[in-house]
Coordinates of C-alpha atoms in Angstrom, one line a residue:
M26 CA 48.6 7.1 107.1
V27 CA 50.6 5.5 104.3
S28 CA 51.5 7.9 101.4
G29 CA 53.4 7.4 98.2
I30 CA 54.4 9.1 95.0
I31 CA 52.9 8.5 91.5
T32 CA 55.5 7.2 89.0
K33 CA 53.2 6.2 86.1
V34 CA 49.7 6.9 84.8
A35 CA 48.1 4.7 82.2
G36 CA 44.4 5.4 81.8
P37 CA 42.6 4.1 85.0
L38 CA 45.8 2.5 86.2
V39 CA 48.2 4.5 88.5
I40 CA 51.5 3.1 89.7
A41 CA 52.8 4.6 93.0
E42 CA 56.0 4.0 95.0
G43 CA 56.6 4.3 98.7
M44 CA 53.5 2.2 99.6
R45 CA 55.2 -0.6 101.5
N46 CA 52.9 -0.5 104.5
A47 CA 49.7 -0.4 102.5
N48 CA 47.6 -3.5 102.0
M49 CA 45.9 -5.1 99.0
F50 CA 42.5 -3.7 98.2
D51 CA 43.0 -0.7 100.4
V52 CA 41.1 2.4 99.2
V53 CA 43.4 5.3 98.3
R54 CA 43.0 9.0 97.6
V55 CA 45.0 10.0 94.5
S56 CA 46.6 13.5 94.0
S57 CA 45.4 16.7 95.5
Q58 CA 42.0 16.1 93.7
R59 CA 41.5 13.1 96.0
L60 CA 40.4 10.7 93.3
I61 CA 39.1 7.4 94.7
G62 CA 41.2 4.3 93.9
E63 CA 41.9 0.8 95.1
I64 CA 45.1 -1.1 95.3
I65 CA 44.9 -4.2 93.1
E66 CA 48.6 -5.3 93.0
M67 CA 51.6 -4.9 95.4
H68 CA 55.2 -5.4 94.3
G69 CA 57.5 -4.5 97.3
D70 CA 56.8 -0.8 97.9
R71 CA 55.2 -0.3 94.5
A72 CA 51.4 -0.4 94.3
S73 CA 49.2 -0.7 91.2
I74 CA 46.0 1.3 91.8
Q75 CA 42.8 1.0 89.9
V76 CA 41.3 4.6 89.9
Y77 CA 37.5 4.8 89.9
E78 CA 37.4 8.3 88.4
E79 CA 38.8 10.1 85.3
T80 CA 42.6 10.3 85.5
S81 CA 43.3 12.9 82.7
G82 CA 45.7 15.6 84.0
L83 CA 47.3 13.3 86.5
G84 CA 51.1 13.0 86.3
P85 CA 54.2 11.6 88.1
G86 CA 55.2 13.2 91.3
E87 CA 51.7 13.7 92.8
T88 CA 50.9 12.1 96.1
V89 CA 48.8 9.0 96.9
E90 CA 47.3 8.4 100.4
S91 CA 46.0 5.1 101.7
T92 CA 43.0 5.2 103.9
G93 CA 44.0 1.8 105.4
V94 CA 40.5 0.3 104.9
P95 CA 39.2 -1.9 102.0
L96 CA 36.6 -0.7 99.5
S97 CA 33.4 -0.9 101.6
V98 CA 29.7 0.0 101.4
E99 CA 27.7 1.7 104.2
L100 CA 24.7 -0.4 105.1
G101 CA 21.7 1.0 107.1
P102 CA 18.4 2.8 106.7
G103 CA 18.3 5.1 103.6
L104 CA 19.4 2.5 101.0
I105 CA 16.0 1.8 99.6
G106 CA 15.0 4.2 96.8
A107 CA 18.6 5.5 96.5
I108 CA 20.4 5.9 93.2
Y109 CA 24.2 5.2 93.6
D110 CA 27.1 5.2 91.3
G111 CA 29.5 2.2 91.1
I112 CA 31.2 3.0 94.4
Q113 CA 28.1 3.8 96.4
R114 CA 28.1 7.6 96.1
P115 CA 24.5 8.9 96.0
L116 CA 24.0 10.6 92.6
N117 CA 21.2 12.9 93.9
E118 CA 23.5 14.2 96.6
I119 CA 26.4 14.7 94.2
M120 CA 24.1 16.7 92.0
K121 CA 23.3 19.0 94.9
V122 CA 27.0 19.5 95.6
A123 CA 28.5 19.6 92.1
G124 CA 25.6 20.3 89.7
N125 CA 24.8 18.2 86.7
S126 CA 28.4 17.2 86.0
L127 CA 30.0 14.3 87.9
T128 CA 32.9 16.3 89.5
R129 CA 36.1 14.4 90.2
G130 CA 37.1 13.8 93.8
V131 CA 33.7 14.7 95.2
E132 CA 33.1 13.2 98.7
V133 CA 29.5 12.6 99.7
P134 CA 28.4 10.1 102.4
S135 CA 26.5 7.0 101.1
L136 CA 23.8 7.4 103.7
D137 CA 22.1 10.6 105.1
H138 CA 23.8 11.0 108.4
Q139 CA 21.5 13.9 109.5
K140 CA 18.2 12.3 108.9
K141 CA 16.5 10.7 112.0
W142 CA 14.8 7.4 111.7
H143 CA 12.2 6.0 114.2
F144 CA 13.8 2.9 115.9
K145 CA 11.5 0.3 117.5
P146 CA 13.3 -2.3 119.7
S147 CA 12.3 -5.9 119.2
V148 CA 14.3 -7.2 122.2
K149 CA 14.4 -6.0 125.9
A150 CA 17.3 -5.2 128.2
G151 CA 18.7 -8.4 129.6
A152 CA 18.2 -10.4 126.4
K153 CA 21.1 -12.5 125.2
V154 CA 21.9 -11.8 121.5
Q155 CA 24.4 -12.8 118.9
A156 CA 25.6 -11.7 115.5
G157 CA 22.7 -11.6 113.0
D158 CA 19.9 -11.3 115.6
I159 CA 17.4 -8.5 115.0
I160 CA 17.3 -6.1 117.9
G161 CA 14.9 -3.5 116.3
T162 CA 13.2 -2.2 113.2
V163 CA 12.8 1.0 111.2
Q164 CA 9.9 1.5 108.8
E165 CA 12.1 2.7 105.9
T166 CA 9.4 2.9 103.3
T167 CA 5.8 1.7 103.2
A168 CA 7.0 -1.5 101.5
V169 CA 10.2 -2.2 103.5
L170 CA 10.7 -2.8 107.2
H171 CA 14.4 -2.3 107.8
K172 CA 15.7 -4.7 110.4
I173 CA 18.6 -3.6 112.6
M174 CA 20.9 -6.6 113.2
V175 CA 23.7 -7.2 115.7
P176 CA 26.9 -6.6 113.7
N177 CA 29.1 -9.5 112.7
K178 CA 31.4 -11.0 115.3
M179 CA 29.5 -9.2 118.1
S180 CA 27.4 -10.8 120.8
G181 CA 26.5 -10.4 124.5
T182 CA 23.6 -9.2 126.8
V183 CA 21.5 -6.2 125.9
K184 CA 22.4 -3.7 128.6
N185 CA 20.5 -0.8 127.3
I186 CA 18.0 -0.3 124.4
K187 CA 15.4 2.4 123.8
E188 CA 12.8 3.4 121.3
G189 CA 13.1 6.8 119.6
D190 CA 14.4 8.9 116.7
F191 CA 18.0 8.4 115.9
T192 CA 20.5 9.1 113.0
V193 CA 22.3 6.2 111.5
D194 CA 25.4 7.0 113.7
E195 CA 23.8 7.3 117.1
T196 CA 23.8 4.4 119.5
V197 CA 20.5 2.6 119.7
A198 CA 21.6 -0.3 122.0
V199 CA 24.5 -1.2 124.2
L200 CA 25.7 -4.8 124.5
E201 CA 27.8 -6.1 127.4
Q202 CA 30.1 -9.1 127.3
D203 CA 32.8 -10.0 129.8
G204 CA 32.4 -6.7 131.5
R205 CA 33.0 -4.9 128.2
S206 CA 30.4 -2.5 126.7
M207 CA 29.8 -2.3 122.9
N208 CA 27.6 0.3 121.2
V209 CA 25.3 -0.7 118.3
S210 CA 24.2 1.9 115.8
M211 CA 21.8 1.5 112.8
S212 CA 24.6 1.5 110.2
V213 CA 27.6 -0.8 109.5
K214 CA 30.3 -0.9 106.9
W215 CA 31.1 -4.0 105.0
P216 CA 34.0 -4.7 102.5
V217 CA 32.5 -5.3 99.0
R218 CA 34.8 -8.2 98.0
V219 CA 33.9 -10.3 101.1
G220 CA 30.7 -12.2 101.1
R221 CA 28.5 -11.8 104.2
P222 CA 28.5 -14.9 106.4
Y223 CA 25.6 -17.3 106.9
K224 CA 25.0 -20.6 108.7
R225 CA 24.5 -22.9 105.7
K226 CA 23.1 -23.0 102.1
L227 CA 19.8 -24.7 101.3
S228 CA 18.8 -26.7 98.3
P229 CA 17.2 -24.5 95.5
D230 CA 13.9 -26.3 95.6
I231 CA 11.4 -23.4 95.9
L232 CA 10.3 -21.6 92.7
L233 CA 10.9 -17.9 92.3
T234 CA 7.6 -17.1 90.7
T235 CA 7.8 -14.4 88.0
G236 CA 4.4 -14.5 86.3
Q237 CA 6.2 -14.8 83.0
R238 CA 4.8 -18.0 81.3
T239 CA 7.9 -18.9 79.3
I240 CA 10.1 -18.6 82.5
D241 CA 7.8 -20.2 85.1
T242 CA 6.6 -23.1 82.9
L243 CA 9.5 -23.9 80.6
F244 CA 12.7 -22.5 82.2
P245 CA 12.0 -21.8 85.9
I246 CA 14.5 -20.2 88.3
A247 CA 14.6 -21.2 92.0
K248 CA 14.8 -18.8 94.9
G249 CA 18.5 -18.3 95.5
G250 CA 19.1 -19.4 91.9
V251 CA 21.3 -17.8 89.2
A252 CA 20.3 -17.1 85.6
A253 CA 21.9 -15.6 82.5
V254 CA 20.0 -13.6 79.9
P255 CA 22.3 -13.4 76.8
G256 CA 21.1 -11.8 73.6
P257 CA 22.1 -9.3 70.9
F258 CA 21.2 -5.6 70.9
G259 CA 17.4 -5.1 70.7
S260 CA 16.4 -8.6 71.7
G261 CA 14.7 -7.5 75.0
K262 CA 17.2 -8.1 77.8
T263 CA 16.3 -4.9 79.6
V264 CA 12.5 -5.6 79.1
V265 CA 12.9 -9.1 80.7
Q266 CA 14.8 -7.6 83.6
H267 CA 12.2 -4.9 84.1
Q268 CA 9.4 -7.5 84.1
L269 CA 11.3 -9.6 86.7
A270 CA 12.0 -6.6 88.8
K271 CA 8.2 -5.8 88.8
W272 CA 6.7 -9.2 89.1
A273 CA 9.2 -11.7 90.6
A274 CA 8.2 -12.9 94.1
A275 CA 11.0 -10.8 95.7
D276 CA 10.8 -8.4 98.6
I277 CA 13.8 -6.3 97.5
I278 CA 15.1 -5.5 94.1
V279 CA 18.7 -4.4 93.5
Y280 CA 19.2 -3.2 89.9
I281 CA 22.8 -2.6 88.6
G282 CA 23.2 -0.7 85.4
C283 CA 26.8 -1.8 84.7
G284 CA 28.3 -0.1 81.7
E285 CA 25.1 0.0 79.7
R286 CA 24.2 3.0 77.6
G287 CA 23.1 6.0 79.5
N288 CA 19.7 6.2 77.8
E289 CA 18.8 2.6 79.1
M290 CA 19.6 3.6 82.6
T291 CA 17.6 6.9 82.1
D292 CA 14.6 4.7 81.1
V293 CA 15.0 2.8 84.4
L294 CA 15.3 5.9 86.4
N295 CA 12.2 7.4 84.8
E296 CA 10.1 4.3 84.8
F297 CA 10.7 2.7 88.2
P298 CA 9.4 5.6 90.3
E299 CA 6.3 5.6 88.1
L300 CA 5.7 1.8 88.0
K301 CA 3.1 0.7 90.4
D302 CA 4.3 -2.1 92.6
P303 CA 1.7 -4.9 92.3
R304 CA 2.6 -6.1 95.8
T305 CA 2.0 -2.9 97.7
G306 CA 0.2 -0.5 95.3
S307 CA 2.9 2.2 95.8
S308 CA 5.9 3.1 93.7
L309 CA 8.3 0.2 92.7
M310 CA 11.2 2.4 94.0
E311 CA 10.0 1.8 97.5
R312 CA 11.6 -1.6 97.5
T313 CA 14.4 -1.0 95.0
V314 CA 18.0 0.1 95.1
L315 CA 19.5 1.4 91.9
I316 CA 23.2 1.4 91.0
A317 CA 24.0 3.4 87.9
N318 CA 27.4 3.1 86.3
T319 CA 26.7 3.8 82.6
S320 CA 29.1 3.5 79.7
D321 CA 30.2 7.2 79.9
M322 CA 31.2 6.8 83.5
P323 CA 34.7 5.6 84.5
V324 CA 35.4 2.1 83.1
A325 CA 37.1 0.8 86.3
A326 CA 34.1 1.6 88.5
R327 CA 32.1 -1.0 86.5
E328 CA 33.9 -3.8 88.5
A329 CA 33.1 -2.1 91.8
S330 CA 29.5 -1.6 90.9
I331 CA 28.9 -5.4 90.6
Y332 CA 30.4 -6.0 94.1
T333 CA 28.6 -2.9 95.6
G334 CA 25.3 -4.2 94.4
I335 CA 25.7 -7.8 95.6
T336 CA 26.9 -6.7 99.0
I337 CA 23.8 -4.5 99.5
A338 CA 21.7 -7.4 98.3
E339 CA 23.3 -9.8 100.8
Y340 CA 22.6 -7.2 103.6
F341 CA 18.8 -7.4 102.9
R342 CA 19.0 -11.2 102.5
D343 CA 20.4 -11.3 106.0
M344 CA 17.2 -9.6 107.3
G345 CA 15.3 -12.7 106.0
Y346 CA 14.1 -11.1 102.8
T347 CA 14.0 -12.6 99.3
V348 CA 16.2 -10.4 97.1
A349 CA 16.5 -10.4 93.3
L350 CA 19.5 -8.8 91.8
M351 CA 19.6 -7.7 88.2
A352 CA 23.0 -7.0 86.6
D353 CA 22.8 -5.3 83.2
S354 CA 25.3 -6.3 81.9
T355 CA 28.2 -8.5 83.0
S356 CA 29.7 -8.2 79.6
R357 CA 30.6 -4.5 80.3
W358 CA 32.0 -5.6 83.6
A359 CA 34.2 -8.1 81.8
E360 CA 35.4 -5.4 79.4
A361 CA 36.5 -3.4 82.4
L362 CA 38.5 -6.4 83.7
R363 CA 40.0 -6.8 80.2
E364 CA 41.1 -3.2 80.1
M365 CA 42.7 -3.3 83.6
S366 CA 44.4 -6.6 82.8
G367 CA 45.9 -5.1 79.6
R368 CA 47.1 -2.1 81.5
L369 CA 48.7 -4.4 84.1
E370 CA 50.5 -6.2 81.2
E371 CA 49.1 -9.6 82.3
M372 CA 49.2 -12.6 80.0
P373 CA 45.9 -12.4 78.0
G374 CA 43.4 -15.2 77.6
E375 CA 40.9 -15.7 74.8
E376 CA 40.0 -12.5 72.9
G377 CA 42.2 -10.5 75.3
Y378 CA 40.1 -11.2 78.4
P379 CA 42.1 -12.1 81.5
A380 CA 42.8 -15.8 82.2
Y381 CA 40.9 -15.4 85.5
L382 CA 37.7 -14.2 83.9
G383 CA 35.8 -17.5 84.7
S384 CA 36.9 -17.5 88.4
R385 CA 35.9 -13.8 88.8
L386 CA 32.5 -14.5 87.4
A387 CA 32.1 -17.6 89.6
Q388 CA 33.0 -15.5 92.7
F389 CA 30.2 -13.1 91.9
Y390 CA 27.5 -15.7 91.1
E391 CA 28.4 -17.9 94.0
R392 CA 27.3 -15.2 96.4
A393 CA 23.7 -16.0 95.4
G394 CA 21.7 -18.7 97.2
R395 CA 18.9 -19.5 99.6
V396 CA 20.5 -19.7 103.1
V397 CA 19.9 -20.1 106.8
I398 CA 21.1 -16.7 108.0
N399 CA 23.2 -15.9 111.1
G400 CA 21.4 -15.5 114.4
S401 CA 20.1 -17.5 117.3
D402 CA 16.9 -18.5 115.4
E403 CA 16.5 -20.5 112.2
R404 CA 15.7 -17.8 109.6
E405 CA 15.9 -18.1 105.9
G406 CA 16.9 -15.5 103.3
A407 CA 17.3 -15.8 99.5
L408 CA 19.4 -13.9 97.0
S409 CA 18.7 -14.7 93.3
V410 CA 21.0 -13.2 90.6
I411 CA 19.9 -12.6 87.0
G412 CA 22.8 -11.4 84.9
A413 CA 22.3 -10.0 81.4
V414 CA 25.1 -10.8 78.9
S415 CA 25.6 -8.7 75.8
P416 CA 27.7 -10.8 73.4
P417 CA 28.8 -8.8 70.3
G418 CA 26.4 -9.7 67.4
G419 CA 24.6 -12.1 69.7
D420 CA 27.4 -14.7 69.3
I421 CA 27.3 -16.7 72.6
S422 CA 30.5 -18.6 71.7
E423 CA 32.5 -15.6 73.0
P424 CA 34.4 -15.9 76.3
V425 CA 32.0 -14.0 78.7
S426 CA 28.9 -16.0 77.6
Q427 CA 30.7 -19.3 77.7
A428 CA 32.3 -18.6 81.2
T429 CA 28.8 -17.5 82.4
L430 CA 27.1 -20.6 81.1
R431 CA 29.6 -22.9 82.9
I432 CA 28.4 -21.3 86.2
V433 CA 24.7 -20.5 86.0
K434 CA 21.9 -23.0 86.1
V435 CA 19.4 -21.2 83.9
F436 CA 19.9 -19.9 80.4
W437 CA 17.3 -17.7 78.8
G438 CA 18.7 -17.3 75.3
L439 CA 17.2 -14.3 73.6
D440 CA 16.6 -14.5 69.9
A441 CA 16.8 -11.5 67.6
N442 CA 14.5 -13.2 65.0
L443 CA 11.8 -13.6 67.6
A444 CA 12.3 -10.0 68.7
Y445 CA 11.9 -8.8 65.1
K446 CA 8.7 -10.8 64.8
R447 CA 7.5 -8.9 67.9
H448 CA 7.4 -12.1 69.9
F449 CA 8.2 -11.1 73.5
P450 CA 9.7 -12.3 75.8
A451 CA 12.0 -13.3 72.9
I452 CA 13.3 -16.4 74.8
N453 CA 14.2 -19.2 72.4
W454 CA 12.5 -22.3 73.6
L455 CA 14.9 -24.6 71.6
T456 CA 18.2 -23.3 73.0
S457 CA 17.2 -22.2 76.5
Y458 CA 17.3 -24.5 79.5
S459 CA 16.9 -24.7 83.3
L460 CA 18.8 -27.1 85.5
Y461 CA 16.4 -26.4 88.4
T462 CA 13.4 -28.1 86.8
D463 CA 13.9 -31.5 88.4
Q464 CA 14.5 -30.1 91.8
L465 CA 11.4 -28.0 91.5
S466 CA 9.1 -30.8 90.3
K467 CA 7.9 -31.6 93.8
W468 CA 7.2 -27.9 94.5
F469 CA 5.2 -27.6 91.3
A470 CA 3.2 -30.8 92.2
E471 CA 2.4 -29.3 95.7
N472 CA 1.8 -25.7 94.8
A473 CA 0.6 -25.6 91.2
S474 CA -0.9 -28.9 90.0
G475 CA 0.0 -32.6 90.3
D476 CA 0.2 -32.8 86.5
F477 CA 2.2 -29.6 86.0
M478 CA 5.4 -31.4 84.9
E479 CA 3.5 -33.7 82.6
L480 CA 1.8 -30.7 80.9
R481 CA 5.2 -28.9 80.6
G482 CA 6.8 -32.0 79.1
R483 CA 4.1 -32.3 76.4
L484 CA 4.4 -28.6 75.5
M485 CA 8.2 -29.0 75.1
A486 CA 7.8 -32.1 73.0
L487 CA 5.3 -30.4 70.6
L488 CA 7.7 -27.4 70.2
Q489 CA 10.6 -29.8 69.4
D490 CA 8.4 -31.7 66.9
E491 CA 7.4 -28.4 65.3
A492 CA 11.1 -27.6 64.7
E493 CA 11.6 -30.9 62.9
L494 CA 8.4 -30.7 60.9
Q495 CA 9.1 -27.1 59.9
E496 CA 12.3 -28.3 58.0
I497 CA 10.1 -30.7 56.0
V498 CA 7.6 -27.9 55.3
N499 CA 10.4 -25.6 54.1
L500 CA 11.6 -28.3 51.7
V501 CA 8.5 -29.8 50.2
G502 CA 5.5 -27.7 51.5
M503 CA 2.7 -28.1 53.9
D504 CA 0.7 -30.5 51.6
A505 CA 3.4 -33.2 52.1
L506 CA 2.4 -33.5 55.8
S507 CA -0.2 -36.0 57.2
A508 CA -3.2 -34.6 59.1
N509 CA -1.7 -35.6 62.4
D510 CA 1.5 -33.7 61.6
R511 CA -0.5 -30.6 60.5
L512 CA -2.4 -30.8 63.8
K513 CA 1.0 -30.9 65.7
L514 CA 2.1 -27.8 63.8
E515 CA -1.1 -25.9 64.5
T516 CA -1.0 -26.8 68.2
A517 CA 2.7 -25.7 68.4
R518 CA 1.7 -22.4 66.8
S519 CA -1.0 -22.0 69.4
I520 CA 1.6 -22.7 72.2
R521 CA 3.9 -20.1 70.7
E522 CA 1.4 -17.4 70.0
D523 CA -1.2 -17.9 72.7
Y524 CA 0.9 -19.2 75.5
L525 CA 4.6 -18.2 75.2
H526 CA 3.9 -14.7 73.7
Q527 CA 3.1 -12.3 76.6
N528 CA 2.2 -8.7 76.3
A529 CA 4.1 -6.7 79.1
F530 CA 1.9 -3.6 78.4
D531 CA -1.5 -5.4 78.8
A532 CA -2.8 -5.1 82.4
T533 CA -4.1 -8.7 82.4
D534 CA -1.5 -10.5 80.3
T535 CA 1.6 -8.9 81.9
Y536 CA 1.4 -11.3 84.9
T537 CA 0.0 -14.9 84.9
S538 CA -0.5 -16.9 88.1
L539 CA 0.5 -20.5 88.2
K540 CA -3.1 -21.6 88.4
K541 CA -3.9 -19.7 85.2
Q542 CA -0.8 -21.2 83.5
V543 CA -2.0 -24.7 84.3
L544 CA -5.5 -24.0 82.9
M545 CA -4.0 -22.4 79.7
M546 CA -1.8 -25.4 79.1
R547 CA -4.7 -27.8 79.7
A548 CA -6.9 -25.8 77.3
I549 CA -4.4 -26.0 74.5
L550 CA -3.6 -29.7 75.1
L551 CA -7.3 -30.6 75.5
C552 CA -7.9 -29.1 72.1
Y553 CA -5.0 -31.1 70.7
D554 CA -6.2 -34.4 72.2
K555 CA -9.8 -34.0 71.1
C556 CA -8.8 -33.0 67.6
G557 CA -6.5 -36.1 67.5
E558 CA -9.4 -38.3 68.4
A559 CA -11.6 -36.6 65.8
L560 CA -9.0 -37.3 63.1
K561 CA -9.2 -41.0 63.9
Q562 CA -13.0 -40.7 63.4
G563 CA -12.4 -39.3 59.9
A564 CA -12.8 -35.5 60.7
D565 CA -11.5 -33.0 58.2
I566 CA -8.3 -31.3 59.4
E567 CA -9.3 -28.0 57.7
L568 CA -12.6 -27.9 59.5
L569 CA -10.9 -28.7 62.8
M570 CA -8.4 -25.8 62.3
A571 CA -11.3 -23.4 61.5
M572 CA -13.3 -24.1 64.7
P573 CA -14.2 -20.8 66.4
V574 CA -13.3 -22.2 69.9
R575 CA -9.6 -22.0 68.9
E576 CA -9.8 -18.2 68.9
R577 CA -11.3 -18.4 72.4
I578 CA -8.4 -20.5 73.6
G579 CA -6.0 -17.9 72.1
R580 CA -7.8 -15.1 74.1
F581 CA -7.8 -17.1 77.3
K582 CA -4.6 -15.2 78.4
Y583 CA -6.7 -11.9 78.5
E584 CA -9.2 -13.3 81.0
A585 CA -9.1 -11.9 84.5
E586 CA -7.9 -14.2 87.3
D587 CA -11.3 -14.5 88.9
K588 CA -12.9 -15.7 85.7
I589 CA -10.4 -18.4 84.6
D590 CA -12.2 -21.4 86.1
S591 CA -15.5 -20.6 84.4
E592 CA -13.8 -19.7 81.1
Y593 CA -12.0 -23.1 81.1
D594 CA -15.2 -25.0 81.7
S595 CA -16.9 -23.0 79.0
I596 CA -14.1 -23.7 76.5
S597 CA -14.2 -27.4 77.4
A598 CA -18.0 -27.6 76.7
I599 CA -17.8 -25.6 73.5
L600 CA -14.9 -27.7 72.3
D601 CA -16.9 -30.9 72.7
K602 CA -19.8 -29.4 70.8
E603 CA -17.8 -28.0 67.9
I604 CA -15.7 -31.2 67.4
E605 CA -19.0 -33.2 67.4
D606 CA -20.3 -30.9 64.6
V607 CA -17.0 -31.2 62.6
V608 CA -17.2 -35.1 62.8
E609 CA -20.8 -35.1 61.6
R610 CA -20.0 -32.7 58.7
S611 CA -17.0 -34.8 57.7
E612 CA -19.2 -37.9 57.6
D613 CA -21.7 -36.1 55.4

């Protein structure tokens, strides 16, 4: 074991000499308190160590020991429902050992090594298997069937496999290759900075349905896609991520609280166990892994928390699941990079962030994707990443937002003005975009409606026209507009208030199926078209705007899914009758 002596301590950075035989990214134990650290730079026999715990009280002359292995996560049954800190230490277990305070140097295994899990083989003795093949399953929770895979770089013939109750360390199968036997257990370790391998990436042409109308209709994200949610304080980043965690068409949720305020993470910890999973009817925690590294925890561990989370997410992706990862927020992670860069006395980039900020962000987001996973059969898995960005004052011209926007394909720009008006989700339809829209058009045509993209395009055009007309109204007033322009403004208001505004606390409105989204768009645009025709026949715009059916269109979003067809037909019939009445009254 390599050991050295501390020569300098500067916050989370420790410099140690005598580490010539250590390797980059080795995990080290610092001082007699055995604080966890990671080597991030080597100069001869001098190592720069990023310490993931509070370093107050450390001084020169104390020892540093290298473990000889990189920072890794332990993967196996027991991950689901767990709450970890940034370096995969289970916080519940730490509390049992150390009480309510996060004691320095505490050593707790990531998985429960005493608990027995019931293993069911899915292959028989004599079967030929290779890395990534599923050899058995464990029913981890009611919602998640944990699939035990052949570890990476291992293959051969199954010599022995049996059903029974085992701990994560015990051998569940024995493989044989070239006369050599290899034991397979239910757990495996994986270095967090190395992406898990797969056969090939697939085109992002399948929608990750979320049930959020603004997202699914206007700014969709594909399975395996990457999205950024930038916005100022109070604009609803956390609410958007909670809604996606609950409603997105994902089998597994990995939620990383990276440097956010402790009260926000407390809300997550309190709410997720109580939230009813709409897919299974049980607690949402039964398909969720939480990583909590709040702003009062060590700054350096923020960087590790992002890598820990995405490695766990890749592990479930390799089982063939669709995984959604929420990172809240990458700005705090970037601040940790900036602090370490400053301590290392590196040349700063813009606003003091390291020059390699963009490449580090890219390395993280590039681990997302819909892929054909390793194994002898063609199985797919998908990992979608949604990263919140917290620019100071909501200014997205700052380096972290700009570096993120160069990488991600979906931008959901949150607007403080919309949030103050209580318009949620507060996604600004004029500044947001999705680069997946064209790739998803075929999917929408086949799975939603043949005219979905046409309806979407008309909605976007009306919202754009509204922004231009609103400038005229602000200058010279509503009376200066023609009847057709007033109709456009009223229709755009209906799109904003009746379609884009969505109540997360209403049992019906919190989730909208694609079929209902199509019918809601058709109802709004049908009203617009019929009113436009009525104007040509001399109808009074004031009478058209006062039609009772418009309120019914506005309340369409509160209709239950099993009644939407009949409600649409009813609206269509009433609309025809009321417009006919308006035209007759206008003629009189």
